[in-house]
Short mmCIF file of C-alpha atoms in Angstrom, two decimals:
data_model
loop_
_atom_site.label_atom_id
_atom_site.label_comp_id
_atom_site.label_asym_id
_atom_site.label_seq_id
_atom_site.Cartn_x
_atom_site.Cartn_y
_atom_site.Cartn_z
CA MET A 1 0.08 -0.21 0.37
CA ALA A 2 1.31 3.64 -0.62
CA ASP A 3 2.50 5.47 1.76
CA PRO A 4 0.06 7.96 3.11
CA GLN A 5 2.63 10.94 2.77
CA ASP A 6 3.46 10.24 -0.74
CA THR A 7 2.15 12.60 -3.09
CA HIS A 8 2.82 10.91 -6.09
CA GLY A 9 0.07 7.77 -5.42
CA ASN A 10 2.94 5.18 -6.10
CA GLY A 11 4.58 4.31 -2.83
CA GLY A 12 7.23 6.99 -3.52
CA ASN A 13 8.13 6.66 -7.34
CA GLU A 14 7.71 9.35 -9.63
CA THR A 15 4.01 9.30 -11.00
CA PRO A 16 4.04 9.00 -14.83
CA GLY A 17 3.11 11.96 -16.65
CA THR A 18 3.00 15.55 -15.73
CA THR A 19 2.91 17.57 -12.86
CA GLU A 20 -0.79 17.91 -12.98
CA ALA A 21 -1.44 14.50 -13.13
CA ALA A 22 0.58 14.40 -9.61
CA MET A 23 -1.57 16.43 -8.30
CA PHE A 24 -4.72 14.82 -9.44
CA ALA A 25 -3.41 11.63 -7.78
CA ASN A 26 -2.82 13.41 -4.52
CA ARG A 27 -6.70 15.17 -4.63
CA LEU A 28 -7.71 11.54 -5.80
CA ARG A 29 -5.68 10.22 -2.84
CA LYS A 30 -7.36 12.61 -0.12
CA GLY A 31 -10.75 11.88 -1.20
CA ALA A 32 -10.53 8.24 -1.00
CA LYS A 33 -9.27 8.28 2.30
CA HIS A 34 -11.74 10.90 3.51
CA PHE A 35 -14.80 9.31 1.87
CA ARG A 36 -14.15 5.80 2.42
CA LYS A 37 -14.35 6.58 6.09
CA TRP A 38 -17.39 8.33 5.85
CA ALA A 39 -19.24 6.35 3.56
CA GLN A 40 -18.44 3.32 6.32
CA ALA A 41 -20.37 5.25 8.66
CA ARG A 42 -23.40 5.73 7.05
CA GLY A 43 -23.28 2.47 5.59
CA LEU A 44 -22.78 3.77 1.75
CA THR A 45 -20.76 1.06 -0.37
CA SER A 46 -21.30 3.30 -3.41
CA PHE A 47 -20.09 6.99 -3.18
CA ARG A 48 -17.93 9.45 -5.09
CA VAL A 49 -14.38 10.33 -3.70
CA TYR A 50 -13.49 12.76 -7.07
CA ASP A 51 -16.03 14.97 -8.33
CA ARG A 52 -14.09 17.54 -10.90
CA ASP A 53 -12.32 19.27 -8.07
CA ILE A 54 -9.18 20.60 -9.89
CA PRO A 55 -10.90 22.22 -13.39
CA GLU A 56 -7.70 20.95 -15.43
CA TYR A 57 -9.21 17.25 -14.60
CA PRO A 58 -13.13 17.29 -15.81
CA PHE A 59 -13.36 13.72 -13.97
CA ALA A 60 -16.08 12.08 -11.83
CA VAL A 61 -14.96 9.34 -9.73
CA ASP A 62 -17.16 6.88 -7.44
CA ILE A 63 -16.60 3.67 -5.92
CA TYR A 64 -19.07 0.51 -6.36
CA GLY A 65 -18.13 -1.83 -3.56
CA ASP A 66 -14.95 -3.36 -5.24
CA CYS A 67 -15.48 -1.46 -8.46
CA VAL A 68 -14.75 2.23 -9.47
CA HIS A 69 -16.82 3.79 -12.08
CA VAL A 70 -15.02 6.75 -13.91
CA THR A 71 -16.84 9.49 -15.93
CA GLU A 72 -15.17 11.98 -17.84
CA TYR A 73 -16.21 14.96 -18.76
CA PRO A 74 -14.07 16.27 -21.81
CA ARG A 75 -13.76 19.64 -23.02
CA ARG A 76 -14.13 20.31 -26.62
CA ARG A 77 -10.97 22.38 -27.19
CA ALA A 78 -9.39 19.19 -25.53
CA LEU A 79 -11.34 16.31 -28.09
CA LYS A 80 -10.32 18.84 -30.85
CA SER A 81 -6.42 18.90 -29.43
CA GLY A 82 -6.57 15.50 -28.85
CA THR A 83 -5.29 15.92 -25.37
CA ALA A 84 -8.22 14.46 -23.39
CA GLU A 85 -6.75 10.72 -24.58
CA THR A 86 -3.54 11.65 -22.93
CA GLN A 87 -5.14 12.99 -19.78
CA ARG A 88 -7.80 10.03 -19.63
CA THR A 89 -4.62 7.65 -19.37
CA GLU A 90 -3.27 9.46 -16.71
CA VAL A 91 -6.27 9.38 -14.70
CA LEU A 92 -6.53 5.60 -15.36
CA ALA A 93 -3.19 4.95 -14.20
CA ALA A 94 -3.70 7.36 -11.06
CA VAL A 95 -6.78 5.43 -10.26
CA THR A 96 -5.93 2.21 -10.79
CA GLU A 97 -2.88 2.93 -8.32
CA VAL A 98 -4.46 5.14 -5.86
CA LEU A 99 -7.71 3.06 -5.34
CA GLU A 100 -5.84 -0.12 -5.26
CA VAL A 101 -8.11 -1.37 -8.02
CA PRO A 102 -7.29 -3.45 -11.29
CA ALA A 103 -7.81 -2.17 -14.45
CA GLU A 104 -10.70 -4.70 -15.21
CA ARG A 105 -13.00 -3.67 -12.47
CA VAL A 106 -12.59 0.03 -13.66
CA PHE A 107 -15.24 1.22 -15.53
CA VAL A 108 -14.66 4.43 -17.64
CA LYS A 109 -17.63 6.34 -19.86
CA THR A 110 -17.53 9.24 -21.80
CA HIS A 111 -20.19 12.27 -21.07
CA THR A 112 -19.71 14.33 -24.54
CA PRO A 113 -21.14 17.98 -24.92
CA GLN A 114 -24.57 17.63 -26.47
CA PRO A 115 -26.72 19.68 -27.87
CA TRP A 116 -29.85 20.59 -26.08
CA GLY A 117 -33.11 18.83 -27.43
CA ARG A 118 -30.73 15.67 -28.02
CA ALA A 119 -32.43 12.52 -26.19
CA GLN A 120 -31.42 10.46 -23.71
CA TYR A 121 -28.20 8.60 -23.56
CA GLY A 122 -29.08 4.81 -24.52
CA ARG A 123 -27.27 1.94 -24.13
CA VAL A 124 -23.22 1.80 -24.36
CA GLY A 125 -22.28 -1.81 -23.53
CA GLN A 126 -23.14 -5.12 -23.73
CA GLY A 127 -23.75 -7.15 -20.15
CA SER A 128 -21.18 -5.96 -18.10
CA GLY A 129 -20.51 -4.66 -15.22
CA ARG A 130 -23.85 -5.60 -13.12
CA LEU A 131 -23.16 -5.84 -8.76
CA VAL A 132 -25.49 -5.22 -6.19
CA VAL A 133 -24.56 -1.78 -3.83
CA GLU A 134 -25.54 -1.00 -0.17
CA GLU A 135 -27.16 1.92 1.09
CA ARG A 136 -28.35 2.58 4.50
CA GLY A 137 -29.21 -0.69 5.26
CA LEU A 138 -31.00 -0.88 1.41
CA LYS A 139 -29.50 -2.81 -1.23
CA PHE A 140 -29.70 -1.72 -5.15
CA TRP A 141 -28.58 -3.53 -8.34
CA VAL A 142 -26.24 -0.99 -10.47
CA ASN A 143 -25.08 -1.77 -14.03
CA LEU A 144 -21.52 -0.08 -14.27
CA GLY A 145 -20.62 -1.42 -17.94
CA ASP A 146 -23.83 -1.10 -20.15
CA TYR A 147 -25.22 2.49 -19.64
CA LEU A 148 -24.02 6.16 -19.57
CA ASP A 149 -25.48 5.88 -15.74
CA THR A 150 -25.33 3.12 -13.11
CA GLY A 151 -28.78 2.66 -12.45
CA LEU A 152 -28.69 4.67 -8.74
CA PHE A 153 -28.43 8.56 -8.95
CA MET A 154 -26.35 9.05 -5.62
CA ASP A 155 -26.76 12.47 -5.35
CA HIS A 156 -30.52 11.52 -4.50
CA ARG A 157 -29.68 9.81 -1.51
CA ASP A 158 -30.68 12.19 1.03
CA THR A 159 -33.72 13.08 -0.48
CA ARG A 160 -34.42 9.32 -0.42
CA GLN A 161 -33.79 9.29 3.06
CA ARG A 162 -36.32 12.16 3.70
CA VAL A 163 -38.93 10.00 1.11
CA ARG A 164 -38.73 7.16 3.61
CA GLU A 165 -39.12 8.89 6.90
CA GLU A 166 -42.32 10.16 5.64
CA ALA A 167 -43.86 7.49 4.04
CA ARG A 168 -45.41 5.05 6.84
CA GLY A 169 -48.62 4.49 5.92
CA LYS A 170 -48.94 6.78 2.98
CA ARG A 171 -50.01 6.32 -0.65
CA PHE A 172 -46.55 6.58 -2.46
CA LEU A 173 -46.16 7.81 -6.17
CA ASN A 174 -42.67 7.99 -8.00
CA LEU A 175 -42.60 9.21 -11.48
CA PHE A 176 -40.13 8.88 -14.29
CA ALA A 177 -38.99 6.34 -11.79
CA TYR A 178 -35.92 5.03 -13.47
CA THR A 179 -34.92 2.16 -11.42
CA GLY A 180 -37.23 2.43 -8.87
CA ALA A 181 -34.47 3.88 -6.03
CA PHE A 182 -37.23 6.04 -4.15
CA THR A 183 -39.62 3.23 -4.20
CA VAL A 184 -37.49 1.08 -2.67
CA TYR A 185 -37.11 3.62 0.11
CA ALA A 186 -40.80 4.23 0.24
CA ALA A 187 -41.68 0.59 0.37
CA ALA A 188 -38.85 0.44 3.31
CA GLY A 189 -40.48 2.90 5.09
CA GLY A 190 -43.37 1.07 5.48
CA ALA A 191 -45.43 3.17 3.01
CA ALA A 192 -49.02 1.43 2.36
CA SER A 193 -49.21 1.42 -1.19
CA THR A 194 -46.72 2.10 -4.36
CA VAL A 195 -47.03 3.28 -8.25
CA THR A 196 -43.63 3.18 -9.89
CA VAL A 197 -44.31 5.03 -13.73
CA ASP A 198 -41.60 4.98 -16.25
CA LEU A 199 -41.68 4.68 -20.20
CA SER A 200 -39.01 1.67 -19.81
CA ASN A 201 -39.51 -1.96 -19.62
CA SER A 202 -35.81 -2.19 -18.96
CA TYR A 203 -36.37 0.13 -15.79
CA LEU A 204 -38.94 -1.01 -14.76
CA ASP A 205 -37.60 -4.43 -14.64
CA TRP A 206 -34.79 -3.26 -12.97
CA ALA A 207 -36.74 -1.39 -10.33
CA GLU A 208 -38.75 -5.16 -9.38
CA ASP A 209 -35.61 -6.79 -9.12
CA ASN A 210 -34.52 -3.77 -6.73
CA LEU A 211 -37.97 -4.56 -5.12
CA ASP A 212 -37.10 -8.11 -4.45
CA LEU A 213 -33.83 -7.79 -3.48
CA ASN A 214 -34.81 -5.83 -0.23
CA GLY A 215 -37.47 -8.67 -0.11
CA LEU A 216 -40.38 -6.10 -0.06
CA ALA A 217 -41.86 -7.00 -3.99
CA SER A 218 -45.98 -7.66 -3.25
CA SER A 219 -49.13 -6.91 -4.75
CA ARG A 220 -49.10 -3.42 -2.89
CA HIS A 221 -46.22 -1.99 -5.30
CA GLU A 222 -47.50 -1.31 -8.85
CA LEU A 223 -45.05 -1.11 -11.98
CA ILE A 224 -46.53 0.45 -14.59
CA ARG A 225 -45.33 1.29 -18.09
CA ALA A 226 -46.48 4.95 -19.45
CA ASP A 227 -45.74 8.41 -20.42
CA ALA A 228 -45.49 9.94 -16.88
CA LYS A 229 -46.59 13.24 -17.98
CA ALA A 230 -49.35 11.87 -19.94
CA TRP A 231 -50.26 9.55 -17.31
CA VAL A 232 -50.51 12.01 -14.79
CA GLU A 233 -52.16 14.31 -16.33
CA ALA A 234 -54.71 11.38 -17.26
CA GLN A 235 -55.09 10.12 -13.26
CA ALA A 236 -55.58 13.99 -12.50
CA ARG A 237 -59.20 13.46 -13.89
CA GLY A 238 -60.39 10.30 -11.78
CA PRO A 239 -60.83 9.55 -8.28
CA GLU A 240 -57.01 8.12 -7.19
CA ARG A 241 -55.00 10.65 -4.73
CA PHE A 242 -51.25 10.10 -3.40
CA ASP A 243 -50.27 10.90 0.24
CA LEU A 244 -46.42 11.34 -1.06
CA ILE A 245 -45.21 11.76 -4.68
CA VAL A 246 -41.54 12.24 -5.68
CA CYS A 247 -41.23 13.67 -9.74
CA ASP A 248 -37.41 13.65 -10.73
CA PRO A 249 -37.86 14.19 -14.66
CA PRO A 250 -35.31 14.30 -17.19
CA SER A 251 -34.53 17.50 -18.99
CA PHE A 252 -35.49 16.27 -22.00
CA SER A 253 -37.01 13.52 -23.48
CA THR A 254 -38.12 11.99 -26.48
CA SER A 255 -39.30 8.45 -27.46
CA LYS A 256 -41.63 6.78 -30.39
CA LYS A 257 -43.76 5.58 -27.12
CA MET A 258 -44.72 8.97 -26.07
CA THR A 259 -46.68 11.84 -27.74
CA GLY A 260 -44.39 14.57 -28.62
CA SER A 261 -41.42 15.34 -26.51
CA PHE A 262 -41.08 16.55 -22.89
CA ASN A 263 -39.12 19.58 -22.21
CA VAL A 264 -38.86 20.12 -18.25
CA GLN A 265 -38.23 24.11 -18.32
CA ARG A 266 -41.60 24.22 -20.91
CA ASP A 267 -43.60 21.82 -19.22
CA HIS A 268 -43.21 21.63 -15.78
CA PRO A 269 -45.89 24.60 -14.40
CA ARG A 270 -48.54 22.62 -16.49
CA LEU A 271 -47.00 19.30 -15.04
CA LEU A 272 -47.05 20.60 -11.24
CA ASP A 273 -50.25 21.79 -11.61
CA ALA A 274 -51.70 18.02 -12.37
CA LEU A 275 -49.33 16.75 -9.42
CA ARG A 276 -51.32 19.09 -7.16
CA THR A 277 -54.23 17.56 -7.99
CA LEU A 278 -53.32 13.88 -7.31
CA LEU A 279 -52.41 14.58 -3.70
CA SER A 280 -54.32 14.52 -0.92
CA PRO A 281 -54.72 17.35 1.24
CA GLY A 282 -51.58 18.25 3.02
CA GLY A 283 -49.79 15.56 0.29
CA VAL A 284 -46.30 16.46 -0.49
CA LEU A 285 -44.57 16.36 -3.49
CA TYR A 286 -40.50 16.13 -3.86
CA PHE A 287 -39.77 18.00 -7.21
CA SER A 288 -36.43 17.89 -8.67
CA ASN A 289 -34.63 17.46 -12.19
CA ASN A 290 -30.76 18.22 -13.31
CA PHE A 291 -31.23 20.68 -16.13
CA LEU A 292 -28.80 23.55 -14.72
CA GLY A 293 -30.24 26.46 -16.14
CA PHE A 294 -33.59 25.33 -14.57
CA GLN A 295 -35.88 28.36 -13.31
CA LEU A 296 -39.23 27.38 -11.66
CA ASP A 297 -41.74 29.47 -12.91
CA ALA A 298 -43.91 31.43 -10.56
CA LYS A 299 -47.35 30.40 -11.91
CA ALA A 300 -45.89 26.72 -10.77
CA THR A 301 -46.03 27.83 -7.32
CA ARG A 302 -49.28 28.91 -7.16
CA GLY A 303 -52.09 27.11 -5.20
CA TRP A 304 -49.56 25.26 -3.12
CA LYS A 305 -49.70 25.44 0.81
CA SER A 306 -45.71 25.77 0.81
CA VAL A 307 -42.60 25.70 -1.48
CA GLU A 308 -39.48 24.72 -0.21
CA GLU A 309 -36.22 24.51 -2.23
CA LEU A 310 -34.08 21.91 -0.61
CA THR A 311 -30.97 22.72 -2.95
CA PRO A 312 -28.22 22.49 -1.99
CA ALA A 313 -29.06 20.63 1.06
CA SER A 314 -30.27 17.94 -0.53
CA ILE A 315 -26.87 17.33 -2.04
CA PRO A 316 -24.56 14.92 0.04
CA GLU A 317 -21.17 15.56 0.84
CA ASP A 318 -19.30 13.29 -1.42
CA PHE A 319 -20.78 15.83 -4.63
CA GLN A 320 -19.20 18.63 -4.43
CA ARG A 321 -20.67 20.32 -7.21
CA LYS A 322 -23.56 21.83 -5.71
CA ASP A 323 -25.22 22.21 -9.37
CA ILE A 324 -25.94 18.45 -10.01
CA HIS A 325 -29.89 19.15 -9.58
CA ARG A 326 -32.20 21.09 -7.67
CA CYS A 327 -34.91 20.27 -5.67
CA TRP A 328 -38.25 21.54 -4.07
CA ARG A 329 -40.78 20.27 -1.31
CA MET A 330 -44.13 21.01 -2.11
CA VAL A 331 -47.36 20.83 0.19
CA ALA A 332 -50.89 20.62 -1.54
CA PRO A 333 -53.89 22.74 0.49
#
């Protein structure tokens, strides 16, 4: 094991590459030392140890059990000049050395800049990197190899905990549910029933696997494949009401399975109005999204008993970038 006082990351030998690479390795070592202890105390086996801390090294490094997931956010200039490839090599050398993880257990993704209005990322790999991680006594399947995202948005773990603490006896609705992590927390918190809505059969199967993994699979937990926005607007005209709702939509989404497209900035006032109708008196909505330029429309806040923005308090300590999402807690009249 490397000397903790060594700033080069390889037991006292000179780190291959630049001085900047050595600086990255040193920052990674400090982050890993701190957050490994921090995570253990909180019952987490998945957590972030480096979050684009050094502007010249735009990477996120996450530990998932005995594996590492590295996401690169290359700058256009670096892509054009070809320096991004050299930097990637330096980062991977530091990751395997400092975190003491063999290269075959390091999964690397490149998050290339996308124009607004481009659909969500799809499958990027084939059938690799599936494992179970733990979070505050609950277990979740993640997939480090097949998709850009792993199946568990770690930046929302504190909001998930809020949901678990409020869920007992409640009728819970999870919209744009992805792999159902919020549903697992609500079910574990004693929700009377849950409804999980997503457009993807693959993600709903994943959500079902997560419920089963925690011994929570039950007829009380319904999984529905539907366009969440259209489903909400249709349900708002019916009699069913919910006591607790989580709505965490993508910034933009389009699919052959849905009518038109979803744009969170454009569509959120109408969506929130329908969600208020779906809530029982005094019911709670957690609304979040990760569109960096998002602005909550003043019209969308009318008619609520209270609207409280939780950002950045809802973002865990291991995420240094406090703009990763925005989150509100809204209470119906």
